[in-house]
XYZ file of C-alpha atoms in Angstrom:
534
model
C 53.760 -24.579 139.566
C 54.093 -28.227 140.924
C 52.649 -30.820 139.327
C 50.930 -31.545 142.923
C 48.342 -29.297 142.715
C 47.081 -31.106 139.228
C 43.962 -33.446 139.583
C 45.393 -35.032 136.066
C 48.866 -35.564 138.204
C 46.837 -38.171 140.150
C 46.470 -40.434 137.047
C 47.419 -43.540 136.987
C 50.119 -44.021 133.308
C 46.749 -46.583 131.671
C 44.580 -43.375 132.095
C 46.366 -41.208 131.173
C 47.812 -43.279 127.399
C 43.515 -44.044 127.201
C 42.742 -40.631 127.618
C 45.234 -39.271 125.086
C 45.330 -41.900 122.257
C 41.356 -40.838 121.841
C 42.479 -37.064 122.420
C 44.861 -37.520 119.901
C 42.593 -39.664 116.849
C 40.391 -37.416 117.158
C 42.807 -33.935 116.999
C 44.200 -36.005 113.604
C 40.879 -37.080 111.817
C 39.775 -33.063 111.897
C 38.145 -32.322 114.831
C 38.564 -28.604 115.871
C 36.603 -28.122 118.854
C 38.944 -29.009 121.572
C 36.469 -29.076 124.429
C 34.098 -31.503 121.783
C 37.397 -33.674 121.638
C 37.912 -33.904 125.583
C 34.219 -34.631 126.364
C 34.060 -37.812 123.998
C 37.955 -39.042 125.638
C 36.927 -38.377 129.270
C 37.524 -40.858 131.047
C 34.694 -42.708 133.082
C 33.850 -41.109 136.581
C 33.754 -44.057 137.801
C 37.557 -44.350 137.695
C 39.213 -43.858 140.973
C 41.546 -41.323 139.897
C 38.526 -40.182 137.739
C 36.439 -39.203 139.873
C 34.269 -35.911 140.560
C 34.984 -34.124 137.136
C 34.059 -30.432 138.017
C 34.188 -27.920 135.563
C 37.847 -26.973 137.017
C 39.689 -30.198 136.603
C 37.585 -30.166 133.697
C 39.991 -27.711 131.981
C 42.569 -29.389 132.894
C 42.508 -31.593 130.565
C 42.093 -29.377 127.110
C 46.091 -28.284 127.975
C 47.195 -32.343 128.239
C 45.936 -33.056 124.624
C 47.359 -29.059 123.394
C 51.150 -30.605 124.880
C 50.277 -34.151 123.655
C 49.464 -32.148 119.973
C 52.299 -30.011 120.101
C 54.763 -33.033 120.709
C 53.347 -35.233 117.615
C 53.547 -31.762 115.597
C 49.671 -31.041 114.158
C 50.398 -27.973 111.896
C 50.378 -24.900 113.788
C 46.930 -23.796 112.124
C 45.735 -26.787 113.375
C 46.284 -25.917 117.655
C 45.394 -22.611 116.948
C 41.931 -23.849 116.906
C 42.395 -26.218 119.434
C 43.704 -23.124 122.133
C 40.533 -21.158 122.439
C 41.719 -17.750 122.617
C 39.228 -16.514 124.970
C 38.991 -12.489 125.860
C 36.682 -13.250 128.731
C 39.499 -12.854 132.129
C 38.694 -15.802 133.752
C 37.299 -16.329 137.522
C 37.697 -18.847 140.291
C 39.833 -20.988 138.178
C 42.390 -22.173 140.720
C 45.688 -20.727 139.490
C 47.822 -24.006 139.237
C 44.940 -24.459 136.385
C 45.510 -21.188 135.248
C 49.579 -21.363 134.880
C 48.912 -25.386 133.340
C 46.510 -23.345 130.129
C 49.625 -20.278 129.787
C 52.311 -22.169 129.667
C 50.100 -24.296 127.316
C 48.911 -21.303 125.378
C 53.313 -19.743 125.021
C 53.912 -22.965 123.579
C 51.760 -22.783 121.215
C 52.530 -19.073 120.136
C 56.574 -20.067 120.235
C 54.430 -23.222 117.108
C 53.398 -20.325 115.226
C 56.014 -18.295 115.409
C 58.648 -21.108 114.540
C 55.683 -21.833 111.448
C 56.071 -17.916 110.028
C 52.241 -17.372 111.556
C 52.915 -14.349 111.772
C 49.328 -12.723 112.399
C 48.515 -16.184 114.565
C 50.432 -15.041 116.526
C 49.428 -11.305 117.265
C 46.082 -12.825 117.692
C 47.018 -14.923 120.653
C 48.125 -11.546 121.792
C 43.850 -10.825 123.315
C 44.008 -13.865 124.855
C 42.796 -12.652 128.823
C 44.532 -15.802 130.599
C 48.032 -14.908 130.069
C 49.554 -13.159 132.818
C 49.932 -9.776 132.194
C 53.434 -9.342 131.650
C 53.135 -12.545 129.329
C 51.607 -10.446 126.040
C 54.636 -7.902 126.068
C 56.787 -10.547 126.546
C 55.646 -12.297 123.310
C 55.418 -8.723 121.613
C 59.319 -9.010 121.633
C 59.548 -12.304 120.001
C 57.059 -11.561 117.050
C 58.480 -8.076 117.069
C 62.050 -9.974 117.352
C 61.187 -12.441 114.735
C 59.457 -9.808 112.363
C 63.068 -7.945 111.708
C 65.539 -10.635 110.821
C 64.161 -9.129 107.357
C 60.992 -10.926 106.869
C 60.091 -10.468 102.994
C 56.719 -8.670 103.132
C 55.219 -10.782 100.777
C 54.981 -14.172 102.340
C 53.924 -17.557 101.452
C 50.810 -16.659 102.682
C 48.867 -13.606 102.615
C 47.000 -13.987 105.560
C 49.968 -14.130 107.453
C 52.371 -11.077 106.306
C 54.309 -8.529 108.271
C 51.644 -6.248 107.469
C 49.047 -8.241 109.045
C 50.740 -9.422 111.909
C 50.935 -6.067 113.378
C 47.294 -4.680 112.168
C 46.186 -7.513 114.220
C 48.929 -6.525 117.093
C 46.860 -3.026 117.453
C 43.724 -5.003 117.516
C 45.160 -7.120 120.659
C 46.525 -4.645 122.590
C 42.700 -3.087 122.505
C 41.877 -5.660 124.241
C 45.132 -5.734 126.280
C 44.530 -1.635 127.552
C 41.721 -1.816 129.584
C 43.010 -4.577 131.318
C 46.726 -4.383 131.776
C 49.700 -2.732 132.975
C 52.728 -0.596 131.642
C 54.037 -1.101 127.937
C 57.177 -0.570 128.280
C 58.843 2.920 125.630
C 61.101 0.174 124.155
C 58.504 -2.071 122.955
C 55.711 1.136 122.195
C 58.404 2.639 119.844
C 59.459 -0.855 118.247
C 55.903 -1.096 117.435
C 55.824 1.871 115.655
C 59.385 1.577 114.084
C 58.204 -1.753 112.440
C 54.909 0.223 110.806
C 56.887 3.183 109.489
C 59.735 0.604 108.005
C 56.179 -0.526 106.268
C 54.685 2.572 105.391
C 51.376 1.773 107.542
C 51.553 5.495 108.456
C 47.849 5.362 109.279
C 48.061 2.429 111.797
C 50.456 4.386 113.994
C 48.014 6.640 114.424
C 45.934 4.222 115.754
C 48.646 2.507 117.743
C 49.739 5.403 119.573
C 45.743 6.330 120.206
C 45.300 3.184 121.393
C 48.237 1.637 124.040
C 49.766 5.125 124.808
C 48.364 5.267 128.455
C 50.210 2.101 128.774
C 53.511 3.521 128.281
C 55.276 3.738 132.051
C 58.417 6.469 132.249
C 58.044 8.526 129.177
C 61.458 10.583 129.235
C 63.202 13.421 127.211
C 64.707 10.114 124.954
C 61.698 8.700 124.225
C 60.328 12.066 122.916
C 63.362 12.379 121.142
C 62.731 9.044 119.540
C 59.154 9.849 118.134
C 60.463 13.154 117.428
C 62.774 11.595 114.859
C 59.887 8.574 113.929
C 57.847 12.589 112.477
C 60.756 13.718 110.641
C 61.720 10.472 109.476
C 57.485 10.115 107.895
C 57.868 13.996 106.834
C 61.288 14.321 105.192
C 61.555 10.514 102.885
C 58.248 9.553 103.093
C 56.199 12.145 102.284
C 54.090 12.061 103.641
C 52.926 15.126 106.488
C 49.346 14.879 106.816
C 49.601 11.041 108.332
C 52.374 12.922 110.361
C 49.946 15.475 111.117
C 47.223 12.678 112.595
C 50.348 10.762 113.978
C 50.677 13.977 116.420
C 47.122 14.510 117.479
C 46.998 10.717 118.630
C 50.042 11.682 121.061
C 49.181 12.945 124.334
C 49.834 16.778 124.248
C 52.457 15.483 126.979
C 54.680 13.900 124.340
C 54.818 16.334 121.414
C 57.713 18.512 121.177
C 57.875 22.008 119.092
C 60.866 19.528 116.819
C 57.299 16.897 115.535
C 55.215 20.139 114.914
C 58.194 21.796 113.219
C 59.198 18.677 111.229
C 55.628 19.003 109.497
C 54.778 22.415 109.380
C 57.822 23.091 107.361
C 57.720 20.290 104.831
C 59.253 20.991 101.810
C 56.371 19.604 99.701
C 53.766 22.320 100.889
C 53.005 23.302 97.973
C 52.189 20.341 96.704
C 49.334 20.289 99.470
C 46.434 21.193 98.388
C 42.715 21.570 99.169
C 40.696 21.379 101.973
C 42.263 18.412 104.175
C 45.521 20.307 104.130
C 44.447 23.695 105.229
C 42.452 21.478 108.587
C 45.603 19.473 109.686
C 47.638 22.901 109.549
C 44.814 24.508 111.883
C 45.465 21.898 113.744
C 48.525 21.695 114.636
C 48.907 25.765 114.970
C 45.780 25.559 116.696
C 47.919 23.245 118.976
C 50.822 25.211 119.258
C 48.762 28.775 120.979
C 46.655 26.009 123.464
C 49.408 23.406 124.688
C 51.149 25.481 127.975
C 54.822 23.287 127.198
C 54.399 24.056 123.595
C 53.305 28.555 123.934
C 56.378 29.006 124.837
C 58.542 30.714 121.718
C 61.012 28.775 120.111
C 63.549 28.858 117.764
C 61.367 25.405 115.901
C 58.085 26.836 116.213
C 59.131 30.930 114.858
C 60.684 29.019 112.164
C 58.092 26.089 112.018
C 54.977 30.081 111.224
C 57.618 31.611 109.280
C 57.641 28.612 106.772
C 53.901 28.221 107.029
C 53.584 32.058 105.655
C 56.048 31.856 103.641
C 54.817 29.311 101.812
C 50.869 31.370 102.016
C 53.448 35.147 100.998
C 52.037 36.874 104.091
C 54.730 39.461 103.170
C 54.431 41.400 106.452
C 53.902 38.285 109.149
C 57.131 36.789 107.287
C 58.862 40.082 108.543
C 57.482 39.918 111.752
C 58.580 35.712 112.221
C 61.731 37.280 111.053
C 62.081 39.076 113.857
C 60.951 37.362 116.101
C 63.181 34.716 114.776
C 66.402 36.929 115.263
C 65.320 37.694 118.911
C 65.410 33.582 119.995
C 68.584 32.674 121.313
C 68.360 28.640 120.888
C 67.812 29.973 117.067
C 70.990 27.258 114.999
C 72.998 28.428 112.388
C 71.152 26.269 109.787
C 68.011 27.571 111.129
C 68.811 31.250 110.203
C 70.145 30.456 107.142
C 66.923 29.064 106.284
C 64.895 31.931 107.674
C 67.575 34.136 105.354
C 66.056 32.757 102.502
C 62.287 31.876 103.199
C 62.145 36.265 103.328
C 64.164 36.754 100.201
C 61.497 34.187 98.269
C 58.626 35.493 100.071
C 59.648 39.282 98.981
C 61.058 37.590 95.104
C 57.218 36.587 94.669
C 55.929 39.122 96.352
C 57.280 41.564 93.438
C 59.716 42.730 95.751
C 62.913 42.213 94.579
C 64.727 44.886 95.491
C 63.478 44.664 98.625
C 65.084 41.287 97.824
C 68.054 41.644 97.149
C 68.836 44.203 99.810
C 68.164 41.912 102.394
C 70.283 39.465 101.345
C 72.751 41.317 101.231
C 72.592 42.758 104.796
C 72.634 38.407 105.255
C 73.968 36.436 103.029
C 76.737 36.055 105.033
C 74.637 33.980 107.722
C 72.817 32.120 105.006
C 76.403 30.120 103.878
C 74.080 26.419 102.636
C 71.595 28.197 101.419
C 74.062 30.197 99.263
C 72.378 28.649 95.855
C 68.798 28.732 97.094
C 69.216 32.048 97.520
C 71.170 32.728 94.469
C 68.570 31.060 91.946
C 66.064 32.972 93.913
C 67.551 35.880 93.256
C 67.711 35.315 89.136
C 64.761 34.541 89.725
C 63.170 38.071 90.392
C 64.842 39.795 88.348
C 63.530 37.586 84.881
C 60.499 38.252 86.625
C 61.458 41.831 86.300
C 62.116 41.366 82.503
C 58.850 40.912 82.076
C 58.620 44.774 82.334
C 61.500 45.689 79.375
C 59.347 45.122 76.040
C 61.888 45.879 73.096
C 64.518 42.469 71.998
C 67.435 44.420 72.367
C 67.464 45.373 76.523
C 65.945 41.683 76.930
C 68.742 40.111 74.509
C 71.374 42.863 77.213
C 70.255 41.687 80.343
C 70.465 37.499 80.070
C 74.301 38.394 78.282
C 74.948 40.144 82.141
C 73.507 37.493 83.474
C 74.871 34.846 81.813
C 78.342 36.037 82.370
C 77.378 36.708 86.062
C 76.724 32.428 85.817
C 80.099 32.081 84.585
C 81.915 34.390 86.800
C 79.945 32.766 89.226
C 80.641 29.235 88.587
C 84.554 30.394 88.145
C 85.436 30.848 91.977
C 83.270 27.593 92.892
C 84.463 24.769 90.611
C 88.478 24.077 90.458
C 88.432 22.430 87.797
C 89.330 24.053 84.424
C 86.400 25.948 83.495
C 85.667 26.104 79.308
C 85.791 29.631 77.837
C 83.083 32.062 78.202
C 80.389 31.258 75.802
C 80.699 33.783 72.598
C 77.799 36.008 73.007
C 76.237 37.418 69.859
C 77.570 41.841 68.981
C 74.824 43.986 70.630
C 73.506 46.487 68.801
C 74.833 49.744 70.190
C 71.824 51.470 71.477
C 71.317 52.297 75.104
C 68.674 50.331 77.339
C 65.557 51.301 78.053
C 64.675 53.045 82.095
C 63.439 49.243 83.038
C 66.106 47.327 81.370
C 68.882 50.122 83.032
C 66.930 48.837 86.532
C 67.534 45.222 86.095
C 70.918 45.658 85.157
C 70.820 47.641 88.003
C 69.567 45.148 90.306
C 71.960 42.031 88.124
C 74.785 44.136 89.101
C 74.177 44.029 92.743
C 73.389 41.006 92.832
C 76.812 39.622 90.647
C 78.859 42.152 93.985
C 77.437 39.816 96.129
C 78.115 36.734 94.614
C 81.621 37.483 94.664
C 81.371 39.019 98.696
C 79.898 35.480 99.557
C 80.892 33.184 97.099
C 77.045 32.192 96.565
C 77.829 28.648 93.560
C 75.613 28.092 90.961
C 74.226 24.968 90.475
C 72.352 22.448 87.356
C 69.050 24.048 88.594
C 70.588 27.622 88.090
C 71.559 25.969 84.555
C 68.029 25.110 83.529
C 67.044 28.498 84.613
C 69.142 30.382 82.803
C 67.886 27.584 79.504
C 64.427 28.464 80.206
C 65.020 32.396 80.176
C 67.168 31.458 77.077
C 64.908 29.586 75.430
C 61.846 32.336 75.917
C 63.331 35.301 74.600
C 67.354 35.543 73.040
C 66.747 33.462 70.054
C 70.150 34.705 69.131
C 71.947 32.542 71.355
C 73.290 29.445 69.436
C 73.492 26.128 70.019
C 77.244 26.464 71.325
C 76.705 29.015 73.477
C 74.020 26.764 74.945
C 76.400 24.149 75.070
C 78.858 25.963 77.004
C 76.581 27.262 79.084
C 75.503 23.446 79.757
C 79.830 22.309 80.560
C 78.999 24.720 83.856
C 76.897 22.136 85.022
C 78.944 20.587 88.822
C 80.263 17.456 88.578
C 78.858 14.359 88.538
C 77.424 12.617 91.957
C 73.819 10.786 92.720
C 71.869 13.210 94.409
C 71.647 15.262 91.399
C 70.206 12.895 89.066
C 67.100 13.863 88.529
C 68.375 17.771 88.683
C 70.709 16.738 85.445
C 67.696 14.826 83.433
C 65.513 17.929 84.377
C 68.161 20.151 82.941
C 68.841 18.105 79.390
C 65.042 18.093 79.286
C 65.310 21.296 78.883
C 68.069 21.519 77.027
C 66.727 19.626 73.988
C 64.048 21.440 74.056
C 66.379 24.988 73.516
C 67.832 23.267 70.980
C 64.636 21.923 68.935
C 63.446 25.373 68.851
C 66.622 26.316 67.573
C 66.133 24.055 64.621
C 69.348 22.771 65.530
C 68.410 18.821 64.778
C 71.907 17.242 65.559
C 72.641 19.161 69.372
C 68.892 17.885 70.419
C 70.055 14.236 69.410
C 73.129 14.676 71.697
C 71.104 16.101 73.918
C 68.247 13.411 74.374
C 70.525 10.673 74.232
C 72.100 12.282 77.337
C 68.649 12.459 78.592
C 67.269 9.285 77.623
C 71.338 8.044 80.344
C 69.947 9.901 83.214
C 66.978 8.621 83.146
C 68.727 5.512 83.839
C 69.473 6.488 86.733
C 66.914 8.368 87.523
C 64.817 5.950 90.539
C 61.175 6.073 90.031
């Protein structure tokens, strides 16, 4: 931009000085309408250098006042009122004047960033006088400042990072209709900032409004979007919002990994009601209708198997398992999870014997899910034990189950193991036929443990303590403490499980009227409560 093309560049120094002096006096006196300040400060048309006050020439004058206000360090909050942000595309304005206005807007934007007024800076992105590339560059600058550990709580709540990101979304609604392309990295960085602040609804809004601007999406871009969906479901526990975000993306951007993460969400049991069913139906409809998702894949089959396992549709689960076995792209982790899901479905459907047979056949391919598999089988055996009416039969089954878990813990742990709990002597009575069937299943589970080294965890012990509290009052307190000693070593990720376990143990000891042991268990409970994150 050359100053020769500007009308104000030909002004003499005295005329320029008088104009700026009048304009700054009005600005500092509180006049927030810059055009009014300019009209009051404008040199007379009879001036030899200031004749012919055409509209295009008058548009140069606010730029002079803005530059002077920036040099005088006018508060950034007042500068925004003088910019007169417009969404109307300028027509008939000389190129030199337009460039002068763009430069002034950019300097005011930088002043807003330096002052921490992020919402006002985001509001300036919608100005139609900016070049098509300027809003993207200014957005990068804004995101860079927001990424510099900016506190969520700002001194001015109206200028916080949350407010700035929402204002950015509104500004780019104006830019989408008239701007060119948006870089994939900028698109992803906005999503990452929104996700880090748990603004899940705004993520779907951003994707829906700016997806048409993104140029040249590639496989790494799709993988980054899938990673964002994975964080929403696994870390933020927001599968419904993740489903809304997927639906806001163009169909060509959606991948099987996105649907897999949402549909196999571990906490799906808490998502009841019509809302949960509605978004699940929409996702399955996408998998059946979108061409590049219609092809069967291991992730899609596993997602369908997980959904059917949640609803305990045993025949559909078995059909999905057969389909997964024919998928060449199925990883060992996927097959291990599928084995556990099929076993859990059979147990919940009341077919514990079928679950044990299936586990015996496929436990070798599920080493990563050995502990959940063991807990699932023991849960099924305890459910079958309800058919045992006599106390002797239940005590007999529980005694063998205690020994089975103790032997499993002995194989898995290398540290010094406690001795086997001193269990009460059984009356020499033959168990009933129902108890014999349960003991036969338990013997098969014991062989499965010895063959595949299935390790118990805190949840396994909690399951046994709960069963002993409900059915076997003959177990004394010392035997329960010996069972509690089988718990694996402490680690940060087991604090929550240990808290729940000691809660069960304290209840069991209280029911046995052992106040001393119950107080000890409650002391351990309080110790783990401090370590459990809310």
